Amino acid sequence: MFILAAAGTAAFSNVFPISIAIVILLAIVALSYEQTIHAYPGGGGAYIVARDNLGELPAQIAGAALLTDYILTVAVSISSGVAQIVSAFPTLFDYRAVLAVGLVMFVMLVNLRGVKESGMTFALPTYFFIVMMSITVGLGVFRYFAGSLGIVVNPPEMDIIHTVTAVTPFLILHAFSSGTAALTGVEAISNGITAFKEPRSRNAGITLIWMAVILGILFLGISFLASQIHAIPSETETVISQLARTIYGSHEVLYLGLIAATTVILIMATNTSFADFPRLSALLAVDGFLPRQMAFKGSRLVFSYGIVALSIISSLLVVVFNASVNALIPLYAIGVFMSFTLSQAGMARRWWKIGHLKPGKEIKERGSTLRNEKRWEVKMVINGFGAICTLVVMLVFAITKFSDGAWVVLILIPLIVVGFSSIHMHYRGLARRLSLENYAAMPRIARHRVILPLSGVHRGTLAALRYATSLSDDVTAVNISMDPADTEKLKAKWDDWGEGVRLVILESPYRTLLEPLLDYIEEIASQRQPNEIITIVVPQFVPKRTIHNLLHTNTAFWLRAALLFKPGIVITDVPYQVD
Amino acid sequence: MFILAAAGTAAFSNVFPISIAIVILLAIVALSYEQTIHAYPGGGGAYIVARDNLGELPAQIAGAALLTDYILTVAVSISSGVAQIVSAFPTLFDYRAVLAVGLVMFVMLVNLRGVKESGMTFALPTYFFIVMMSITVGLGVFRYFAGSLGIVVNPPEMDIIHTVTAVTPFLILHAFSSGTAALTGVEAISNGITAFKEPRSRNAGITLIWMAVILGILFLGISFLASQIHAIPSETETVISQLARTIYGSHEVLYLGLIAATTVILIMATNTSFADFPRLSALLAVDGFLPRQMAFKGSRLVFSYGIVALSIISSLLVVVFNASVNALIPLYAIGVFMSFTLSQAGMARRWWKIGHLKPGKEIKERGSTLRNEKRWEVKMVINGFGAICTLVVMLVFAITKFSDGAWVVLILIPLIVVGFSSIHMHYRGLARRLSLENYAAMPRIARHRVILPLSGVHRGTLAALRYATSLSDDVTAVNISMDPADTEKLKAKWDDWGEGVRLVILESPYRTLLEPLLDYIEEIASQRQPNEIITIVVPQFVPKRTIHNLLHTNTAFWLRAALLFKPGIVITDVPYQVD
């Protein structure tokens, strides 16, 4: 609508036809994905389908496109939700970015606590939204036929700067590609099959078709009514808000009901990303394309790293784009259609392989099993046609939206793929260097020397001393002396309690703590014989309250940081719980 | 000037008399401190003088007041420097806070690298400033007598909101207390005696007197000329800038020279705080009032913690007050005069003690030695009179500036003192609980059990295994299994390389990593016999590049965090340097 509005009211009559074209595309993609759902009962996201059928690079591209889109989904959904809020409460307009980041953090915390994917929490707002939106569209259509719809009162000012005058095919395509953002829910169902009840594939398939039908009807209804009432696309008031106040007139409650339902549904829309981004990151991490820790769940049984990463990156985006939906949208759909295309192309390839399978033979792939199926040609054509359609849309998008921001994504996705590859190379290189092939077992440890740094003689030190003497007979206690009087006292105490262990005093006239100790350790280390190992046993108090740790030198931590790269030095802290 | 300007031009004639009163106060304080310098040749800050002569609480109050003031000095000096910059370049006005924080960070980095306190770096800008300022004042006075001085052209708009109409004594005192901020350099010399050449006390004393004389003359000159040219105190242009352009007229270069000199001297003025805040923090830390690690120097021989703390807190202040000198000044001088008062009262007390010493007897205190001295009564009167004067100023300040922001400081200083006390209590409580009095030595370790978590069998794991078997004969390797196929491979490899060590497989169907391991460790720990200790040996790769650490699970770190509060469990990571 934005784009057509820029071309003047004449172009506005194109809103409805373009919407119909978008709905047809939705139908094609939904049909094609319905097949994916049945082929991949364990979850058939674009990454898995591309990996199994097209190879590593297409899979990585699909993965990068999807990660980008999950991030953008969060940024766009939250920004849209905030746009609804500021439509109803214009005084909040200046705080859009703050509101949006706050909402992202809220959704992050909810997800870190762990949410049930199904259940009333999600169903209720969804039904509420569908009901409210159906009432709005139904009443609007009724008023249209009754001739009492009218046009929007006090429309917001149009805030487009570059007005285009001619309705060119480019313009139409531009508008079309903007509208296709409505299709992005399709991939989510395909990815989340395991969340459905058994028979999963069947239920997911039915859901997909229902979703497409409801979405199609509401989308057509809204775009038809919006063009009838001459709604003005604007940053300050959403089209939904203009539509609702035109249809409901003075019925404030219904207006606020629709705005609230839309806001909630948009915020909940991010939850798809909060479920799928960490899940996909974990898949990529298991395959060695992302840091390995992303593959593990935390104590709340959620992939915490993924959730936090998604929240931070999408908050940054929201801040950079000041929560402007119109600035974020151009970045959005290109990745969706890239993954659509790869996924459907992978499916087409899969049908081809199935068609050329020997009768009765089965091939087990990672995500699915290939076995003979009837009418594989029809299915291949459906997926293939879907792939071609989405490829065309992607190209249209890349060309028409290039200067609006699509170039960012076209640079970002290759960069992410390069990132995947370099992480993969690191892990492979590491595995090679750690490999036990042609590896001669290390000789036993010949000598084990233990160094025990002390700041005083007390119960904590004695616990560490007891541990140190259990490791080896060769223990040296070391004290950094800053004040001669204190050192004398320490020596006297050590004579009583030190169990005869040698005590070395290191002078530190400038009150440095770590440096004299490090010098001493390095001197000892340089005089080592082969297969001699040094353990530094650091006494460590554990205060009852964590905050009190700020009052203690974390010597073990700093030693570890300083000595990490020296082979054959092990640092152990012996905790002493002060009760 | 601000305050008098608010009362209208009639009140402005009071600027010069008030300045004379301030200079007299400066003379009194300088004389009084000259005595401190000789009594404390090792550095006589208010904290040390109060601690030795007045006791713990006055010392803590002096310490809190001084720390507050060092922070405010940085905030005020940098903000004043930025005010000079934006006077010359008004387009930068909106970026005051950013500029100021940038400058604080710059000074912080310079100080973390370590700076020489003496030397040309500091002398050159100081001389340059004194020369430029003397030229300006000299020329201004000359022009005044020649009758060609005139008044300031295009003065900035007055930006005071509450205009006062009557010249009340309160107003005069208010203006006086604002002006006294000029005295704050006195404490710095007294604190930094050790930086002077021998004979230190003598040189520091001479410097103090010279500083007071130069400061007094320039201060009087500037305030006299400012009132003559009708300079308008303003946030947008400093009085110095108005004065300089009135005196120099079209001589742009001289104008910019003075602005540059003033800016540089103001930025360098923070260096006193950057030297003294960490030094005082270290003193307080040694006495157990601040975290102990603040007492140690880093590898660059600077107190890094203190420098970083000072920079962060003062940057926060600058941001909160948007680099406004006039908003920060009211917070400022109250702490200075509080420490002046305590220090001089301490000195007076010291003379009293000296006066009542038996002939020939000496008492060694921590910072100075008490021995008989002639004319102790005169000296006591000088210090006592100084203390009374600064106490009166402090009270005037607290009352007249209370609502302008002085209340913040009057709440803050007691809070800091409470903080000191609670830190002190923590250390004392800890020392008591760690004390060896009535302590029966712990029995020897009866059994040492070693747990070795593995994610795979490779060179890194074998290095950890070698270390583990050197600690004890009772080693158990543990693997968290997420994929049965991987586990089978690992078992087979362990049979070849595991040196017969027992391998336990823990199932983790939900892909959690730490939780099954923690459950296992806690189960083992709960079945322990007395004096049995458990060591967890974690293999740890050390990648060549630190950034690659992001690609590895830091298992030891998380285990340490989770098991910190369990007694008798030691966590050791055995680093394996991947080359």
Coordinates of N, CA and C in Angstrom, one line a residue, chain B residues 118-272:
Chain B
S118 N 55.8 13.8 37.2 CA 56.5 15.0 37.0 C 56.8 15.1 35.5
G119 N 57.7 15.9 35.1 CA 58.2 16.0 33.7 C 57.5 17.0 32.9
M120 N 58.1 17.1 31.7 CA 57.6 18.1 30.7 C 56.2 18.0 30.3
T121 N 55.7 16.8 30.2 CA 54.3 16.5 29.8 C 53.3 17.4 30.7
F122 N 53.6 17.5 31.9 CA 52.7 18.3 32.8 C 53.2 19.7 32.9
A123 N 54.5 20.0 32.9 CA 55.0 21.3 33.2 C 54.6 22.2 32.0
L124 N 54.8 21.8 30.8 CA 54.6 22.6 29.6 C 53.2 23.2 29.5
P125 N 52.2 22.4 29.5 CA 50.8 23.0 29.5 C 50.6 23.9 30.6
T126 N 51.1 23.6 31.8 CA 50.8 24.4 33.0 C 51.5 25.8 32.7
Y127 N 52.7 25.9 32.3 CA 53.4 27.1 32.1 C 52.7 27.9 31.0
F128 N 52.3 27.2 29.9 CA 51.6 27.8 28.8 C 50.3 28.4 29.3
F129 N 49.6 27.7 30.2 CA 48.3 28.3 30.7 C 48.6 29.5 31.5
I130 N 49.6 29.4 32.4 CA 49.9 30.6 33.3 C 50.3 31.8 32.4
V131 N 51.1 31.6 31.4 CA 51.5 32.7 30.6 C 50.4 33.3 29.8
M132 N 49.5 32.4 29.2 CA 48.4 32.9 28.4 C 47.4 33.7 29.3
M133 N 47.2 33.1 30.5 CA 46.2 33.8 31.4 C 46.8 35.1 31.9
S134 N 48.1 35.1 32.2 CA 48.7 36.4 32.7 C 48.6 37.4 31.6
I135 N 48.9 37.0 30.3 CA 48.8 38.0 29.2 C 47.4 38.6 29.2
T136 N 46.4 37.7 29.2 CA 45.0 38.1 29.1 C 44.7 39.1 30.2
V137 N 45.0 38.6 31.4 CA 44.6 39.5 32.6 C 45.4 40.8 32.5
G138 N 46.7 40.7 32.2 CA 47.5 41.9 32.1 C 47.0 42.9 31.1
L139 N 46.7 42.4 29.9 CA 46.2 43.2 28.8 C 44.8 43.8 29.1
G140 N 44.0 43.0 29.8 CA 42.7 43.4 30.2 C 42.8 44.6 31.2
V141 N 43.7 44.4 32.2 CA 43.8 45.5 33.2 C 44.4 46.8 32.5
F142 N 45.3 46.6 31.6 CA 45.9 47.7 30.9 C 44.8 48.5 30.1
R143 N 44.0 47.7 29.4 CA 42.9 48.3 28.6 C 41.9 49.0 29.5
Y144 N 41.7 48.4 30.7 CA 40.7 49.0 31.6 C 41.2 50.4 32.0
F145 N 42.5 50.5 32.3 CA 43.1 51.8 32.7 C 43.1 52.7 31.5
A146 N 43.4 52.2 30.4 CA 43.4 53.0 29.2 C 42.0 53.4 28.7
G147 N 41.0 52.8 29.3 CA 39.6 53.1 29.0 C 39.1 52.5 27.8
S148 N 39.9 51.5 27.2 CA 39.4 50.9 25.9 C 38.9 49.5 26.1
L149 N 38.5 49.1 27.3 CA 38.1 47.7 27.5 C 36.8 47.4 26.9
G150 N 35.8 48.3 27.1 CA 34.5 48.1 26.6 C 33.7 47.0 27.3
I151 N 32.6 46.6 26.7 CA 31.9 45.5 27.3 C 31.7 44.4 26.2
V152 N 31.3 43.2 26.6 CA 31.3 42.1 25.8 C 30.2 42.2 24.7
V153 N 30.6 41.9 23.4 CA 29.8 42.0 22.2 C 29.0 40.7 22.1
N154 N 27.7 40.8 21.7 CA 26.9 39.7 21.5 C 27.0 38.7 22.7
P155 N 26.6 39.1 23.9 CA 26.7 38.2 25.0 C 25.7 37.1 24.9
P156 N 26.0 35.9 25.4 CA 25.1 34.8 25.3 C 23.8 35.2 26.1
E157 N 22.7 34.5 25.8 CA 21.5 34.8 26.6 C 21.7 34.2 28.0
M158 N 21.1 34.9 29.0 CA 21.2 34.4 30.3 C 20.3 33.2 30.5
D159 N 20.8 32.1 31.0 CA 19.9 30.9 31.0 C 19.5 30.5 32.4
I160 N 19.4 31.5 33.3 CA 18.9 31.2 34.6 C 17.4 31.3 34.7
I161 N 16.8 30.4 35.3 CA 15.3 30.4 35.3 C 14.7 31.2 36.5
H162 N 15.2 30.9 37.7 CA 14.7 31.6 38.9 C 15.5 32.8 39.1
T163 N 15.0 34.0 38.8 CA 15.7 35.2 39.1 C 15.4 35.7 40.5
V164 N 16.4 36.0 41.2 CA 16.2 36.6 42.6 C 16.4 38.1 42.5
T165 N 15.6 38.8 43.3 CA 15.7 40.3 43.1 C 16.5 41.0 44.1
A166 N 16.4 40.5 45.4 CA 17.1 41.3 46.4 C 18.5 40.7 46.7
V167 N 19.5 41.6 47.0 CA 20.8 41.2 47.3 C 20.8 40.9 48.8
T168 N 20.5 39.7 49.2 CA 20.4 39.4 50.6 C 21.8 38.8 51.1
P169 N 22.1 38.8 52.4 CA 23.3 38.2 52.8 C 23.4 36.7 52.4
F170 N 22.2 36.0 52.4 CA 22.1 34.6 51.9 C 22.7 34.5 50.5
L171 N 22.3 35.5 49.7 CA 22.7 35.5 48.3 C 24.3 35.7 48.2
I172 N 24.8 36.6 49.0 CA 26.2 36.8 49.0 C 26.9 35.6 49.4
L173 N 26.4 34.9 50.5 CA 27.1 33.7 51.0 C 27.0 32.6 49.9
H174 N 25.9 32.5 49.3 CA 25.7 31.6 48.2 C 26.7 31.8 47.1
A175 N 26.9 33.0 46.7 CA 27.9 33.3 45.7 C 29.3 33.0 46.2
F176 N 29.5 33.3 47.5 CA 30.8 33.1 48.1 C 31.2 31.6 48.1
S177 N 30.2 30.8 48.5 CA 30.4 29.3 48.6 C 30.6 28.7 47.2
S178 N 30.0 29.3 46.2 CA 30.2 28.8 44.8 C 31.7 29.0 44.4
G179 N 32.2 30.2 44.8 CA 33.5 30.6 44.3 C 34.6 29.8 45.0
T180 N 34.3 29.2 46.2 CA 35.4 28.6 46.9 C 35.9 27.3 46.3
A181 N 35.2 26.9 45.2 CA 35.7 25.7 44.5 C 37.1 25.9 44.0
A182 N 37.5 27.2 43.9 CA 38.9 27.5 43.5 C 40.0 26.9 44.4
L183 N 39.6 26.5 45.6 CA 40.6 26.2 46.6 C 41.0 24.7 46.6
T184 N 40.4 23.9 45.7 CA 40.5 22.5 45.9 C 41.9 21.9 45.6
G185 N 42.7 22.7 44.9 CA 44.1 22.2 44.6 C 45.0 22.0 45.8
V186 N 44.6 22.7 47.0 CA 45.4 22.7 48.1 C 45.7 21.3 48.7
E187 N 44.6 20.5 48.8 CA 44.6 19.2 49.4 C 45.5 18.3 48.5
A188 N 45.5 18.5 47.2 CA 46.3 17.7 46.3 C 47.8 17.7 46.6
I189 N 48.3 18.9 46.8 CA 49.7 19.0 47.1 C 50.1 18.3 48.4
S190 N 49.2 18.5 49.4 CA 49.4 17.8 50.7 C 49.4 16.3 50.5
N191 N 48.6 15.8 49.6 CA 48.5 14.4 49.4 C 49.6 13.8 48.6
G192 N 50.2 14.6 47.8 CA 51.2 14.1 46.8 C 52.6 14.5 47.1
I193 N 52.9 14.7 48.4 CA 54.3 15.2 48.7 C 55.4 14.3 48.2
T194 N 55.1 12.9 48.2 CA 56.2 12.0 47.7 C 56.6 12.2 46.3
A195 N 55.8 12.9 45.5 CA 56.2 13.2 44.1 C 57.2 14.3 44.0
F196 N 57.4 15.1 45.1 CA 58.4 16.2 45.0 C 59.8 15.7 45.2
K197 N 60.7 16.5 44.7 CA 62.2 16.3 44.9 C 62.5 16.6 46.4
E198 N 63.6 15.9 46.9 CA 64.1 16.3 48.2 C 64.7 17.7 48.3
P199 N 64.6 18.4 49.3 CA 63.8 18.2 50.5 C 62.3 18.3 50.2
R200 N 61.6 17.2 50.3 CA 60.2 17.2 49.8 C 59.3 18.2 50.5
S201 N 59.3 18.1 51.8 CA 58.3 19.0 52.5 C 58.5 20.4 52.2
R202 N 59.8 20.8 52.1 CA 60.1 22.2 51.8 C 59.7 22.6 50.4
N203 N 60.0 21.7 49.4 CA 59.6 22.0 48.1 C 58.1 22.0 47.9
A204 N 57.4 21.1 48.6 CA 55.9 21.0 48.5 C 55.4 22.3 49.1
G205 N 55.9 22.7 50.2 CA 55.4 23.9 50.9 C 55.6 25.2 50.0
I206 N 56.8 25.3 49.4 CA 57.0 26.4 48.5 C 56.0 26.4 47.4
T207 N 55.9 25.2 46.8 CA 54.9 25.1 45.7 C 53.5 25.5 46.1
L208 N 53.1 25.1 47.3 CA 51.8 25.4 47.8 C 51.6 26.9 47.9
I209 N 52.6 27.6 48.4 CA 52.5 29.1 48.6 C 52.5 29.7 47.2
W210 N 53.4 29.3 46.3 CA 53.4 29.9 45.0 C 52.1 29.7 44.3
M211 N 51.6 28.5 44.4 CA 50.3 28.2 43.7 C 49.2 29.1 44.2
A212 N 49.2 29.2 45.5 CA 48.1 30.1 46.1 C 48.3 31.5 45.6
V213 N 49.5 32.0 45.5 CA 49.7 33.4 45.1 C 49.3 33.6 43.6
I214 N 49.7 32.7 42.7 CA 49.3 32.8 41.3 C 47.8 32.7 41.2
L215 N 47.3 31.7 41.8 CA 45.8 31.4 41.8 C 45.1 32.7 42.2
G216 N 45.5 33.2 43.4 CA 44.8 34.4 44.0 C 44.8 35.6 43.0
I217 N 46.0 35.8 42.4 CA 46.1 37.0 41.5 C 45.2 36.8 40.2
L218 N 45.4 35.6 39.6 CA 44.6 35.4 38.4 C 43.1 35.4 38.7
F219 N 42.7 34.8 39.8 CA 41.3 34.7 40.2 C 40.7 36.1 40.4
L220 N 41.5 37.0 41.1 CA 41.0 38.3 41.3 C 41.0 39.1 40.0
G221 N 42.0 38.9 39.2 CA 42.0 39.6 37.9 C 40.8 39.3 37.1
I222 N 40.6 38.0 36.9 CA 39.5 37.5 36.1 C 38.1 38.0 36.6
S223 N 37.9 37.9 37.9 CA 36.6 38.3 38.4 C 36.4 39.8 38.3
F224 N 37.5 40.6 38.5 CA 37.4 42.0 38.3 C 37.0 42.4 36.9
L225 N 37.8 41.8 35.9 CA 37.5 42.1 34.5 C 36.2 41.7 34.1
A226 N 35.8 40.5 34.5 CA 34.5 39.9 34.1 C 33.3 40.8 34.5
S227 N 33.4 41.4 35.7 CA 32.4 42.3 36.1 C 32.4 43.6 35.3
Q228 N 33.6 44.0 35.0 CA 33.8 45.3 34.2 C 33.2 45.1 32.8
I229 N 33.4 44.0 32.1 CA 32.9 43.9 30.8 C 31.5 43.4 30.7
H230 N 30.9 43.2 31.9 CA 29.5 42.7 32.0 C 29.3 41.3 31.3
A231 N 30.3 40.4 31.6 CA 30.2 39.1 31.1 C 28.9 38.4 31.7
I232 N 28.3 37.6 30.9 CA 27.0 36.9 31.3 C 27.4 35.4 31.6
P233 N 27.3 35.0 32.8 CA 27.5 33.5 33.0 C 26.5 32.7 32.3
S234 N 26.9 31.7 31.5 CA 25.9 31.0 30.7 C 26.4 29.6 30.4
E235 N 25.5 28.7 30.1 CA 25.9 27.3 29.7 C 26.5 27.3 28.3
T236 N 26.1 28.3 27.5 CA 26.6 28.2 26.1 C 28.0 28.8 25.9
E237 N 28.3 29.8 26.7 CA 29.7 30.4 26.5 C 30.2 30.7 27.9
T238 N 31.5 30.2 28.1 CA 32.1 30.4 29.4 C 32.5 31.9 29.6
V239 N 32.6 32.3 30.8 CA 33.1 33.7 31.1 C 34.5 33.9 30.5
I240 N 35.3 32.9 30.6 CA 36.7 33.0 30.1 C 36.6 33.4 28.6
S241 N 35.7 32.7 27.9 CA 35.6 32.9 26.4 C 35.1 34.3 26.2
Q242 N 34.2 34.8 26.9 CA 33.7 36.1 26.7 C 34.7 37.2 27.0
L243 N 35.5 36.9 28.1 CA 36.6 37.8 28.5 C 37.6 37.9 27.4
A244 N 38.0 36.7 26.9 CA 39.1 36.6 25.9 C 38.7 37.3 24.6
R245 N 37.4 37.1 24.2 CA 37.1 37.8 22.9 C 36.9 39.3 23.1
T246 N 36.6 39.7 24.3 CA 36.4 41.2 24.5 C 37.8 41.8 24.6
I247 N 38.8 41.1 25.2 CA 40.1 41.7 25.4 C 40.9 41.6 24.1
Y248 N 40.8 40.5 23.4 CA 41.6 40.3 22.2 C 40.9 40.8 20.9
G249 N 39.6 41.1 21.0 CA 38.9 41.6 19.8 C 39.1 40.7 18.7
S250 N 39.7 41.1 17.6 CA 39.8 40.3 16.4 C 41.0 39.4 16.3
H251 N 41.8 39.4 17.4 CA 42.9 38.5 17.4 C 42.6 37.1 17.7
E252 N 41.9 36.4 16.7 CA 41.5 35.1 16.8 C 42.5 34.1 17.4
V253 N 43.8 34.2 17.0 CA 44.8 33.3 17.4 C 45.0 33.3 18.9
L254 N 45.1 34.5 19.5 CA 45.3 34.7 20.9 C 44.1 34.1 21.6
Y255 N 42.8 34.4 21.1 CA 41.6 33.9 21.7 C 41.7 32.3 21.7
L256 N 42.0 31.7 20.6 CA 42.0 30.3 20.5 C 43.1 29.7 21.4
G257 N 44.2 30.5 21.5 CA 45.3 30.0 22.3 C 44.9 29.9 23.8
L258 N 44.2 31.0 24.3 CA 43.8 30.9 25.7 C 42.7 29.8 25.9
I259 N 41.8 29.7 25.0 CA 40.8 28.6 25.1 C 41.5 27.2 25.1
A260 N 42.5 27.0 24.2 CA 43.2 25.8 24.2 C 43.9 25.5 25.5
A261 N 44.6 26.5 26.0 CA 45.4 26.4 27.2 C 44.4 26.1 28.4
T262 N 43.3 26.7 28.4 CA 42.4 26.5 29.5 C 41.8 25.1 29.4
T263 N 41.4 24.7 28.2 CA 40.9 23.3 28.0 C 41.9 22.3 28.5
V264 N 43.1 22.4 28.0 CA 44.2 21.4 28.3 C 44.4 21.4 29.8
I265 N 44.5 22.6 30.5 CA 44.7 22.6 31.9 C 43.6 22.0 32.7
L266 N 42.4 22.2 32.2 CA 41.2 21.6 32.9 C 41.2 20.1 32.7
I267 N 41.6 19.6 31.6 CA 41.6 18.1 31.4 C 42.7 17.5 32.3
M268 N 43.9 18.2 32.3 CA 45.0 17.8 33.1 C 44.7 17.9 34.6
A269 N 43.8 18.8 34.9 CA 43.4 18.9 36.3 C 42.8 17.6 36.9
T270 N 42.2 16.8 36.0 CA 41.7 15.5 36.4 C 42.8 14.6 36.9
N271 N 44.0 14.8 36.4 CA 45.0 13.9 36.7 C 45.4 13.8 38.2
T272 N 45.2 14.9 38.9 CA 45.3 14.9 40.3 C 44.4 13.8 40.9

